[in-house]
CSV table of N, CA, C and O in Angstrom, one decimal:
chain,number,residue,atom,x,y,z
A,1,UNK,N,36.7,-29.8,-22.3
A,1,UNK,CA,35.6,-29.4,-21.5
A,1,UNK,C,36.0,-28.7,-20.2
A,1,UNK,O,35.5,-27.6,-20.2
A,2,UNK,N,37.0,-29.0,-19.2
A,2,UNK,CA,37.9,-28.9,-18.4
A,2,UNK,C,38.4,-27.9,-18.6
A,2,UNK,O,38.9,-27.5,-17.6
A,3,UNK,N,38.6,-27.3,-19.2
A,3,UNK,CA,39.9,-25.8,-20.4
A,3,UNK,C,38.5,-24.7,-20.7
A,3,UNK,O,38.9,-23.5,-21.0
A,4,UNK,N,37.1,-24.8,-20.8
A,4,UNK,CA,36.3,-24.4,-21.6
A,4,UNK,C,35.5,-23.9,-20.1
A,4,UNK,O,35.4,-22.7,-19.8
A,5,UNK,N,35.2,-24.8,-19.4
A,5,UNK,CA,35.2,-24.0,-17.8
A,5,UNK,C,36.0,-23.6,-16.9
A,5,UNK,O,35.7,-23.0,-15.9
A,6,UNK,N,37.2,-24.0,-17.4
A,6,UNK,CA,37.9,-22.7,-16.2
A,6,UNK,C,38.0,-21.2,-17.2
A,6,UNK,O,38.1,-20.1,-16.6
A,7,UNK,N,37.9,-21.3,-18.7
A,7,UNK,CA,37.9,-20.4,-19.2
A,7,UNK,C,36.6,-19.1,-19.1
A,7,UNK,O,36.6,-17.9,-19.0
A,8,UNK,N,35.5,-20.3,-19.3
A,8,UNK,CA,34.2,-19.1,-18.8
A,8,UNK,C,34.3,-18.8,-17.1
A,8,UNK,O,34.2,-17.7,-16.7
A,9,UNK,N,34.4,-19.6,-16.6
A,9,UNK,CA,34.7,-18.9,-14.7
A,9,UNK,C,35.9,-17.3,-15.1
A,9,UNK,O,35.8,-16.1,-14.9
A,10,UNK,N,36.6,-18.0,-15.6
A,10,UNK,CA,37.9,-16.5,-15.5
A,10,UNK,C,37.3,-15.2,-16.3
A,10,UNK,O,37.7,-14.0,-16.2
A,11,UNK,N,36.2,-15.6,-17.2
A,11,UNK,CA,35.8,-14.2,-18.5
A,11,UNK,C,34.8,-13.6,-17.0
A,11,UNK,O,35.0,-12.4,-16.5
A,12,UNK,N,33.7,-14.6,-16.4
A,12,UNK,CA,33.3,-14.1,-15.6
A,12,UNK,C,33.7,-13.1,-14.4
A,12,UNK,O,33.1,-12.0,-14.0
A,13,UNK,N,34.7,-13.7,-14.0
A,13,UNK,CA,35.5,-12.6,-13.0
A,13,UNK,C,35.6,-11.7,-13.7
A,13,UNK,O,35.1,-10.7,-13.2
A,14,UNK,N,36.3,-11.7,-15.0
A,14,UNK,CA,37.0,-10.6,-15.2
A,14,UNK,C,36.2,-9.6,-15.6
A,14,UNK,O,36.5,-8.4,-15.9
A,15,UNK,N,35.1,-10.2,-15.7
A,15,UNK,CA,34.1,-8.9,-16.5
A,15,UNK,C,33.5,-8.6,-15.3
A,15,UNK,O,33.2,-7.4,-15.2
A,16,UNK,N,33.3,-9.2,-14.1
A,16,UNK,CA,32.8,-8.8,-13.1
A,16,UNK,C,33.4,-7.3,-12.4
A,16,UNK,O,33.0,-6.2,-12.4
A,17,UNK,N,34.4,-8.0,-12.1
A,17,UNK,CA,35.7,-6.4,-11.6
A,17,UNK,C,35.5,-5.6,-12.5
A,17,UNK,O,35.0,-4.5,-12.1
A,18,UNK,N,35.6,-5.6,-13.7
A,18,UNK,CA,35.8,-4.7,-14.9
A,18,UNK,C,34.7,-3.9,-14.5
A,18,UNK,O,35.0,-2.8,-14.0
A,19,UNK,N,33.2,-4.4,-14.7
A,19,UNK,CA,32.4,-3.7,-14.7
A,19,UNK,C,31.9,-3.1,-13.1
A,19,UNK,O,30.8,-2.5,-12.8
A,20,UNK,N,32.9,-3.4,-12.0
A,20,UNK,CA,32.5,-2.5,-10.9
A,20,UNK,C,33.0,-1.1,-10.9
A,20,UNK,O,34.2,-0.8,-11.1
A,21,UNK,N,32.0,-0.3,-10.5
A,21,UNK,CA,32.9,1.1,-10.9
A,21,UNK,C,33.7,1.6,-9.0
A,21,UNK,O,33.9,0.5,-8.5
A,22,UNK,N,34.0,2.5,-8.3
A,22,UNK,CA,34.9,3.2,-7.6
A,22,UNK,C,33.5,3.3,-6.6
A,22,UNK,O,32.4,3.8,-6.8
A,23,UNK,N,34.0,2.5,-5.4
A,23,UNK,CA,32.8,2.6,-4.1
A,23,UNK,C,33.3,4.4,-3.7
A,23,UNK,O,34.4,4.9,-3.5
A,24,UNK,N,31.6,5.0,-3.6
A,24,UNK,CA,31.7,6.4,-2.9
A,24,UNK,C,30.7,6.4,-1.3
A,24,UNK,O,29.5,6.2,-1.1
A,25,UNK,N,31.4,6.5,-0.6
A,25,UNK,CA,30.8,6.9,0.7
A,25,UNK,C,29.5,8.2,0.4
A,25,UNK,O,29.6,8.8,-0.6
A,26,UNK,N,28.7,8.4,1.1
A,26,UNK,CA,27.9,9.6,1.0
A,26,UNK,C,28.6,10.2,1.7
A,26,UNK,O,29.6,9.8,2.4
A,27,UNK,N,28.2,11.6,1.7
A,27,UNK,CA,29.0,12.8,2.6
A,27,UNK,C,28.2,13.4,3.7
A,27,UNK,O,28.6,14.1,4.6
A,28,UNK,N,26.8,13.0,3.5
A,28,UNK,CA,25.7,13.6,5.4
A,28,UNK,C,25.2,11.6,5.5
A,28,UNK,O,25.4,10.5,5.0
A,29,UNK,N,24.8,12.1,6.4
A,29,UNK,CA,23.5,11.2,7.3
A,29,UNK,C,23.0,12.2,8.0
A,29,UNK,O,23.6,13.1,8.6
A,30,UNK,N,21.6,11.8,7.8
A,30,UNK,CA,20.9,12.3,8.6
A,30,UNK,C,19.8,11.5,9.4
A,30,UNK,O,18.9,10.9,8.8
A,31,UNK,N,19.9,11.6,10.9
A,31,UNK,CA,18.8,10.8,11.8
A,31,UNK,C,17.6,11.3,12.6
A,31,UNK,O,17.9,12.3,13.2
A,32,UNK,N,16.7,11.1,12.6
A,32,UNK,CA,15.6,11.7,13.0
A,32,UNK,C,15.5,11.0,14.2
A,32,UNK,O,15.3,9.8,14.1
A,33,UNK,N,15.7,11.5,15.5
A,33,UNK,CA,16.1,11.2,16.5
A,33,UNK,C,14.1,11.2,17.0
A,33,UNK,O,13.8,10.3,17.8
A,34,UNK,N,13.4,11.8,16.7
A,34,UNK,CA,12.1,12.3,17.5
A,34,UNK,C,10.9,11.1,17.3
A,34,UNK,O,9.9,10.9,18.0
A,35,UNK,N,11.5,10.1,15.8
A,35,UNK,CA,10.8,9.1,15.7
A,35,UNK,C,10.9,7.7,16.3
A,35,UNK,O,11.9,6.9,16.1
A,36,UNK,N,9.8,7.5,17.2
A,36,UNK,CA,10.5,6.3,17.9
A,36,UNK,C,9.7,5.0,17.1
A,36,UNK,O,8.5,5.1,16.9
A,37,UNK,N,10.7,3.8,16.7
A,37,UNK,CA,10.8,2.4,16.4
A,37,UNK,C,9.8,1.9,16.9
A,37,UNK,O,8.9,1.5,16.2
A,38,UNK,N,9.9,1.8,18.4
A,38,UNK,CA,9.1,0.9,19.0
A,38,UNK,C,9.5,0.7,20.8
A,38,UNK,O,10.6,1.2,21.1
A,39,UNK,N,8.9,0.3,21.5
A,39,UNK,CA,9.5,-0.1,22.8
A,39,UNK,C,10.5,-0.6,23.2
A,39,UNK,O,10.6,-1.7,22.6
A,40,UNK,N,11.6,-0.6,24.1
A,40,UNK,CA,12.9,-1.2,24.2
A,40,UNK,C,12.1,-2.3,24.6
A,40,UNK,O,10.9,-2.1,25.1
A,41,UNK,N,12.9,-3.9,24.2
A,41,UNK,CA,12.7,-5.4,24.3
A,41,UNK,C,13.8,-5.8,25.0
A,41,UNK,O,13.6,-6.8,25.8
A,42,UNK,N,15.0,-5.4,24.9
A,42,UNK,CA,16.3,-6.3,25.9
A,42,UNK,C,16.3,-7.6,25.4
A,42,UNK,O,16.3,-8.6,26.1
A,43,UNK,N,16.3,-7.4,23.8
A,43,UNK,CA,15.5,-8.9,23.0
A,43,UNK,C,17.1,-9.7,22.9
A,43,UNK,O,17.4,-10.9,22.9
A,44,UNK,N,17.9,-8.4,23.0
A,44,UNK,CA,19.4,-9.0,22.8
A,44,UNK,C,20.6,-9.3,23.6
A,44,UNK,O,21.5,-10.1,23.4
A,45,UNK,N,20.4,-8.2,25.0
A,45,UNK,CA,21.3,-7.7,25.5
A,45,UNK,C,22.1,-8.6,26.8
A,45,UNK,O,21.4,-9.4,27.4
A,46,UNK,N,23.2,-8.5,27.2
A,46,UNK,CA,24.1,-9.8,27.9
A,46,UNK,C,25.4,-9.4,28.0
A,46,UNK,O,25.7,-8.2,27.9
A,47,UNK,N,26.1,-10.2,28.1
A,47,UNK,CA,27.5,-10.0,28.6
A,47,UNK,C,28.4,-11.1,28.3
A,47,UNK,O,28.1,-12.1,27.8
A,48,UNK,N,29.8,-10.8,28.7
A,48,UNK,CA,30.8,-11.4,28.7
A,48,UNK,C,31.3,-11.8,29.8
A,48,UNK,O,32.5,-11.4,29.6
A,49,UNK,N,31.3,-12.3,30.7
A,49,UNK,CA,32.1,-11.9,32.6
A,49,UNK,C,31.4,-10.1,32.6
A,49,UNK,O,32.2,-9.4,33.2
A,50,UNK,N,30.4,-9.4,32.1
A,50,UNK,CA,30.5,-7.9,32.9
A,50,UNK,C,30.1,-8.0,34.1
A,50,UNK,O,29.7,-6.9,34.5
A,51,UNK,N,29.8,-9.4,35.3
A,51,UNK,CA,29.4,-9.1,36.2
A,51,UNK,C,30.0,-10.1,36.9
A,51,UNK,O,30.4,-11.1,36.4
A,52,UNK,N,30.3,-9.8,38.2
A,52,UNK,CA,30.9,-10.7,39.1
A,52,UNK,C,30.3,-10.8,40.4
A,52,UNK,O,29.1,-10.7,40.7
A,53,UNK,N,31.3,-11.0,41.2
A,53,UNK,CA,30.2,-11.9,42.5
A,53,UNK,C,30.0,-10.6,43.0
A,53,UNK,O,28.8,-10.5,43.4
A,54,UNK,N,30.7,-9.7,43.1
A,54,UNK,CA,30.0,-8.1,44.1
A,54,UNK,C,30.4,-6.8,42.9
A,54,UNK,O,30.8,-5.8,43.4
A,55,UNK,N,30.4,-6.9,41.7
A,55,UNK,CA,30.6,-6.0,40.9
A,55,UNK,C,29.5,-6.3,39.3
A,55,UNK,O,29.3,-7.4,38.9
A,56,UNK,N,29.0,-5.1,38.6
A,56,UNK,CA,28.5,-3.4,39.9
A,56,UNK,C,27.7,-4.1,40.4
A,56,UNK,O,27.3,-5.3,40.5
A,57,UNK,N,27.5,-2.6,41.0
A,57,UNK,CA,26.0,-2.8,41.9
A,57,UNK,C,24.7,-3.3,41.5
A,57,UNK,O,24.2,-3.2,40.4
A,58,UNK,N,24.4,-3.7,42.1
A,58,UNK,CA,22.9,-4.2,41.7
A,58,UNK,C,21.8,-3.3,41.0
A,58,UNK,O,21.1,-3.7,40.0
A,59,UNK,N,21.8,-2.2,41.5
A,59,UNK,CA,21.0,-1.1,41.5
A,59,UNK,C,21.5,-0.3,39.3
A,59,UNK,O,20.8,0.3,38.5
A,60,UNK,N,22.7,-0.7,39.0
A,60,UNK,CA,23.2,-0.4,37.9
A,60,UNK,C,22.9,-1.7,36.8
A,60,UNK,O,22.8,-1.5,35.5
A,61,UNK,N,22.7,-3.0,37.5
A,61,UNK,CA,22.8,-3.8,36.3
A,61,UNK,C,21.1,-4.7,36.3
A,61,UNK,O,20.8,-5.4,35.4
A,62,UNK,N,20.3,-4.6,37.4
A,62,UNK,CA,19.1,-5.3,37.8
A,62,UNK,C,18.1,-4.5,36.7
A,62,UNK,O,17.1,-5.1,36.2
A,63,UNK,N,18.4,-3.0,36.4
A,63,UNK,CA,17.2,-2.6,35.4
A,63,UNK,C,17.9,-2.9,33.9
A,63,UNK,O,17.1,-2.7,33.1
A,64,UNK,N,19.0,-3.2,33.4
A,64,UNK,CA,19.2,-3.3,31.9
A,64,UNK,C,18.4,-4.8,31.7
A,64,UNK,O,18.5,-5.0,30.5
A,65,UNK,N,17.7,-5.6,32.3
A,65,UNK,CA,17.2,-6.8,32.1
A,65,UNK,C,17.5,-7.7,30.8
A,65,UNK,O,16.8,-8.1,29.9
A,66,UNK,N,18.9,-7.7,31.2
A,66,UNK,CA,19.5,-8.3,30.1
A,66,UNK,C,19.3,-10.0,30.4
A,66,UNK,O,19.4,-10.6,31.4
A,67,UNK,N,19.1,-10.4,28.9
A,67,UNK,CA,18.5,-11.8,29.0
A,67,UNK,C,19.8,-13.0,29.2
A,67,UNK,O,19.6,-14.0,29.8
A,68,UNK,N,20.7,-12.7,28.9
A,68,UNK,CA,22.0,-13.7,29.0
A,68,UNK,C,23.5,-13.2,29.5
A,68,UNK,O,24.2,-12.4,28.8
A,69,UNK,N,23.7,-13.5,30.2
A,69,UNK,CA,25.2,-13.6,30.9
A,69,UNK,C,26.4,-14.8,30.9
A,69,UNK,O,26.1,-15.9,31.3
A,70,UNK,N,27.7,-14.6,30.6
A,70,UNK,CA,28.4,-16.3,30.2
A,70,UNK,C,29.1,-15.5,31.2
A,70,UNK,O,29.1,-14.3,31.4
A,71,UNK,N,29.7,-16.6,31.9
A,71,UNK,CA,30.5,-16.8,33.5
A,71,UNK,C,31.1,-18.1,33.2
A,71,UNK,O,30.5,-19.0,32.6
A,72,UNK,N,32.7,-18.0,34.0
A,72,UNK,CA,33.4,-19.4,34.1
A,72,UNK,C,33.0,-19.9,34.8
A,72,UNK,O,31.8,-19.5,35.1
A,73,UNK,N,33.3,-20.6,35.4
A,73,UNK,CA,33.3,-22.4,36.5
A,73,UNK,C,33.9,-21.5,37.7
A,73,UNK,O,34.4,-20.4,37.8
A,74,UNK,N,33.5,-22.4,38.6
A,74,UNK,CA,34.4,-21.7,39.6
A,74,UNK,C,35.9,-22.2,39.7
A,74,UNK,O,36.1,-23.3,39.1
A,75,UNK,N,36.6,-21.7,40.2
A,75,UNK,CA,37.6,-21.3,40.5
A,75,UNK,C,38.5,-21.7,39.1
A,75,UNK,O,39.3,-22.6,39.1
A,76,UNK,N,38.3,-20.7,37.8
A,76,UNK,CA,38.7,-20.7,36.6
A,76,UNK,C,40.7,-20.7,36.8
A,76,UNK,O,41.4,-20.4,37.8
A,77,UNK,N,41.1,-21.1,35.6
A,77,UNK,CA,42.4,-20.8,35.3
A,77,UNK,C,42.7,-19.1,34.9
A,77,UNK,O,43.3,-18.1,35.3
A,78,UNK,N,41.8,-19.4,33.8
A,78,UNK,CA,41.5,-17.7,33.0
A,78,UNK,C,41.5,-16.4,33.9
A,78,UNK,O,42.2,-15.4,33.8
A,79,UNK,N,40.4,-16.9,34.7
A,79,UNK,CA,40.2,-15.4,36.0
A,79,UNK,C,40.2,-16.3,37.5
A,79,UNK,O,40.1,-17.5,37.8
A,80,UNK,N,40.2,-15.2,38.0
A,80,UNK,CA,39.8,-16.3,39.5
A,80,UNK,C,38.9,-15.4,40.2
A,80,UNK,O,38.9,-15.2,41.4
A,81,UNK,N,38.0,-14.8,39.3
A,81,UNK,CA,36.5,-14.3,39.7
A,81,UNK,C,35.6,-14.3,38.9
A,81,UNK,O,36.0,-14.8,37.8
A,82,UNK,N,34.2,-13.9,38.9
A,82,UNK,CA,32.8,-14.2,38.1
A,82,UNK,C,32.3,-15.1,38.0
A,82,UNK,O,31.6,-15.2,37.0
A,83,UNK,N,32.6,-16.5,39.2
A,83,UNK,CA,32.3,-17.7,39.2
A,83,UNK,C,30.4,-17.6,38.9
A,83,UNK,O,29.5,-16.9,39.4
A,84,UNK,N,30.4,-18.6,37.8
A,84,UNK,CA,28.9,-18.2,37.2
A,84,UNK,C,27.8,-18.8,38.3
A,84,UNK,O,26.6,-18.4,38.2
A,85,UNK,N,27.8,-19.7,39.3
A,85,UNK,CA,26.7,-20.1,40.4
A,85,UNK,C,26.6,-18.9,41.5
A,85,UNK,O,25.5,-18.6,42.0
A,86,UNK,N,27.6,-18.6,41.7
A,86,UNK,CA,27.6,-17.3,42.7
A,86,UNK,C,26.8,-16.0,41.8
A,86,UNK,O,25.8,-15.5,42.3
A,87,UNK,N,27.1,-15.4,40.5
A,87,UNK,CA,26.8,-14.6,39.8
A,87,UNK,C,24.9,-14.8,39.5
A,87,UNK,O,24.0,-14.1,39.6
A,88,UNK,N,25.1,-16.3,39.2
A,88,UNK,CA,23.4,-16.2,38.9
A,88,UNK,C,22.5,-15.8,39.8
A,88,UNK,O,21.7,-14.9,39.7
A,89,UNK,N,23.0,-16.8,41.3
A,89,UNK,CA,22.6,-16.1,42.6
A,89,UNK,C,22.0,-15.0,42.4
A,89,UNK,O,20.8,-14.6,42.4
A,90,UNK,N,23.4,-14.3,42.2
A,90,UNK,CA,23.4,-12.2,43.0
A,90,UNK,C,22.3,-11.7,41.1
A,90,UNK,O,22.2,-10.5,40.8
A,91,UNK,N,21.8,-12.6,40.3
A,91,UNK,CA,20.9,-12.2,39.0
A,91,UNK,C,19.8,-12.8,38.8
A,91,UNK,O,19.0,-12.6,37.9
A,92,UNK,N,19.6,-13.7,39.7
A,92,UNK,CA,18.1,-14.1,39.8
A,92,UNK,C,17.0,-13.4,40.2
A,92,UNK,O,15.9,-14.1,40.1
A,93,UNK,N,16.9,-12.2,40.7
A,93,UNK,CA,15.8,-11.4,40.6
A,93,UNK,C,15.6,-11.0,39.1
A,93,UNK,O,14.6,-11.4,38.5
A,94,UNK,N,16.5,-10.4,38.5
A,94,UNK,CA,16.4,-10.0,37.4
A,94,UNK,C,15.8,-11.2,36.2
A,94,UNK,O,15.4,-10.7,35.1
A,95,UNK,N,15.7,-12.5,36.3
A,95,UNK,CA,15.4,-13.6,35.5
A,95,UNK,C,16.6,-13.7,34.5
A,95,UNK,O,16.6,-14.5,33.6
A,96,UNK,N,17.5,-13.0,34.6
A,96,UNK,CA,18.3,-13.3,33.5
A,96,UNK,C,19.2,-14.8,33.7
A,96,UNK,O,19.3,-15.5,34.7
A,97,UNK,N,19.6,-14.9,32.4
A,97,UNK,CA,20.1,-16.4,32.5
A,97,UNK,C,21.4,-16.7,32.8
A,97,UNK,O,21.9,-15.9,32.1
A,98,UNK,N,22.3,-17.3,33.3
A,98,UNK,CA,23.6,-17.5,33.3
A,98,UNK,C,24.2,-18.7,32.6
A,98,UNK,O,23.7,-19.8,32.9
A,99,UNK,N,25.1,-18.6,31.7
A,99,UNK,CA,25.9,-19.6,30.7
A,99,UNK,C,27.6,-19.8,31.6
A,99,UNK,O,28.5,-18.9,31.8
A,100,UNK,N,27.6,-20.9,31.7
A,100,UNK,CA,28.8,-21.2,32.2
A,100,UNK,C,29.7,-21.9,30.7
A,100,UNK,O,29.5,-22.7,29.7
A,101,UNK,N,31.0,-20.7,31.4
A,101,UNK,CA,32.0,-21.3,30.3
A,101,UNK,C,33.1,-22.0,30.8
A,101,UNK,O,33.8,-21.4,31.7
A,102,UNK,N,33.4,-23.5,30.3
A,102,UNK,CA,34.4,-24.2,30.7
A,102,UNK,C,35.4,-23.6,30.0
A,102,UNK,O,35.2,-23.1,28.9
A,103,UNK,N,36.6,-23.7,30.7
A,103,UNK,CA,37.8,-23.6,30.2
A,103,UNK,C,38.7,-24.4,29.2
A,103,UNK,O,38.2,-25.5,29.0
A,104,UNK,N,39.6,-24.2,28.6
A,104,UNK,CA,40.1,-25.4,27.7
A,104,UNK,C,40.6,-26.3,28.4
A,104,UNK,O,41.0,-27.3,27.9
């Protein structure tokens, strides 16, 4: 029984590969740039540390209304800036959220 399923698993692979033929890339794309989707939502957008206690400016990161931001602890091992309580501060106009990341 044991011998009779590993044998159909292996016919399967093997017919599987067998019958895949040679992956072809296309050679255009083409984008129709004039059709628009829909409204920007900022349904996704956030960061890694891109913001710290006086970097950028305000004026550069207050209109992307990016919904989430992760920031260390203060006074991290990793960095020893982007403390996330100071950062939310200087992002609470914006409503965005701040995630603090502990260190290992």
């Amino acid at each position: 029984m044991k011998k009779t399923w590993i044998s159909s698993i292996t016919a399967v692979l093997l017919g599987g590969m067998l019958s895949v033929g040679p992956a072809q890339a296309a050679s255009d794309l083409t984008v129709d740039l004039s059709n628009v989707i829909g409204p920007v939502t900022h349904s996704s957008a956030g960061s890694l540390y891109g913001v710290i206690e006086n970097k950028p400016d305000n004026n550069l990161i207050l209109p992307l209304r990016a919904k989430a931001y992760i920031n260390p602890a203060v006074a991290g091992y990793q960095q020893p800036w982007g403390a996330a309580v100071p950062v939310a501060q200087r992002l609470a106009p914006s409503g965005s959220k701040v995630t603090i990341r502990l260190a290992d």
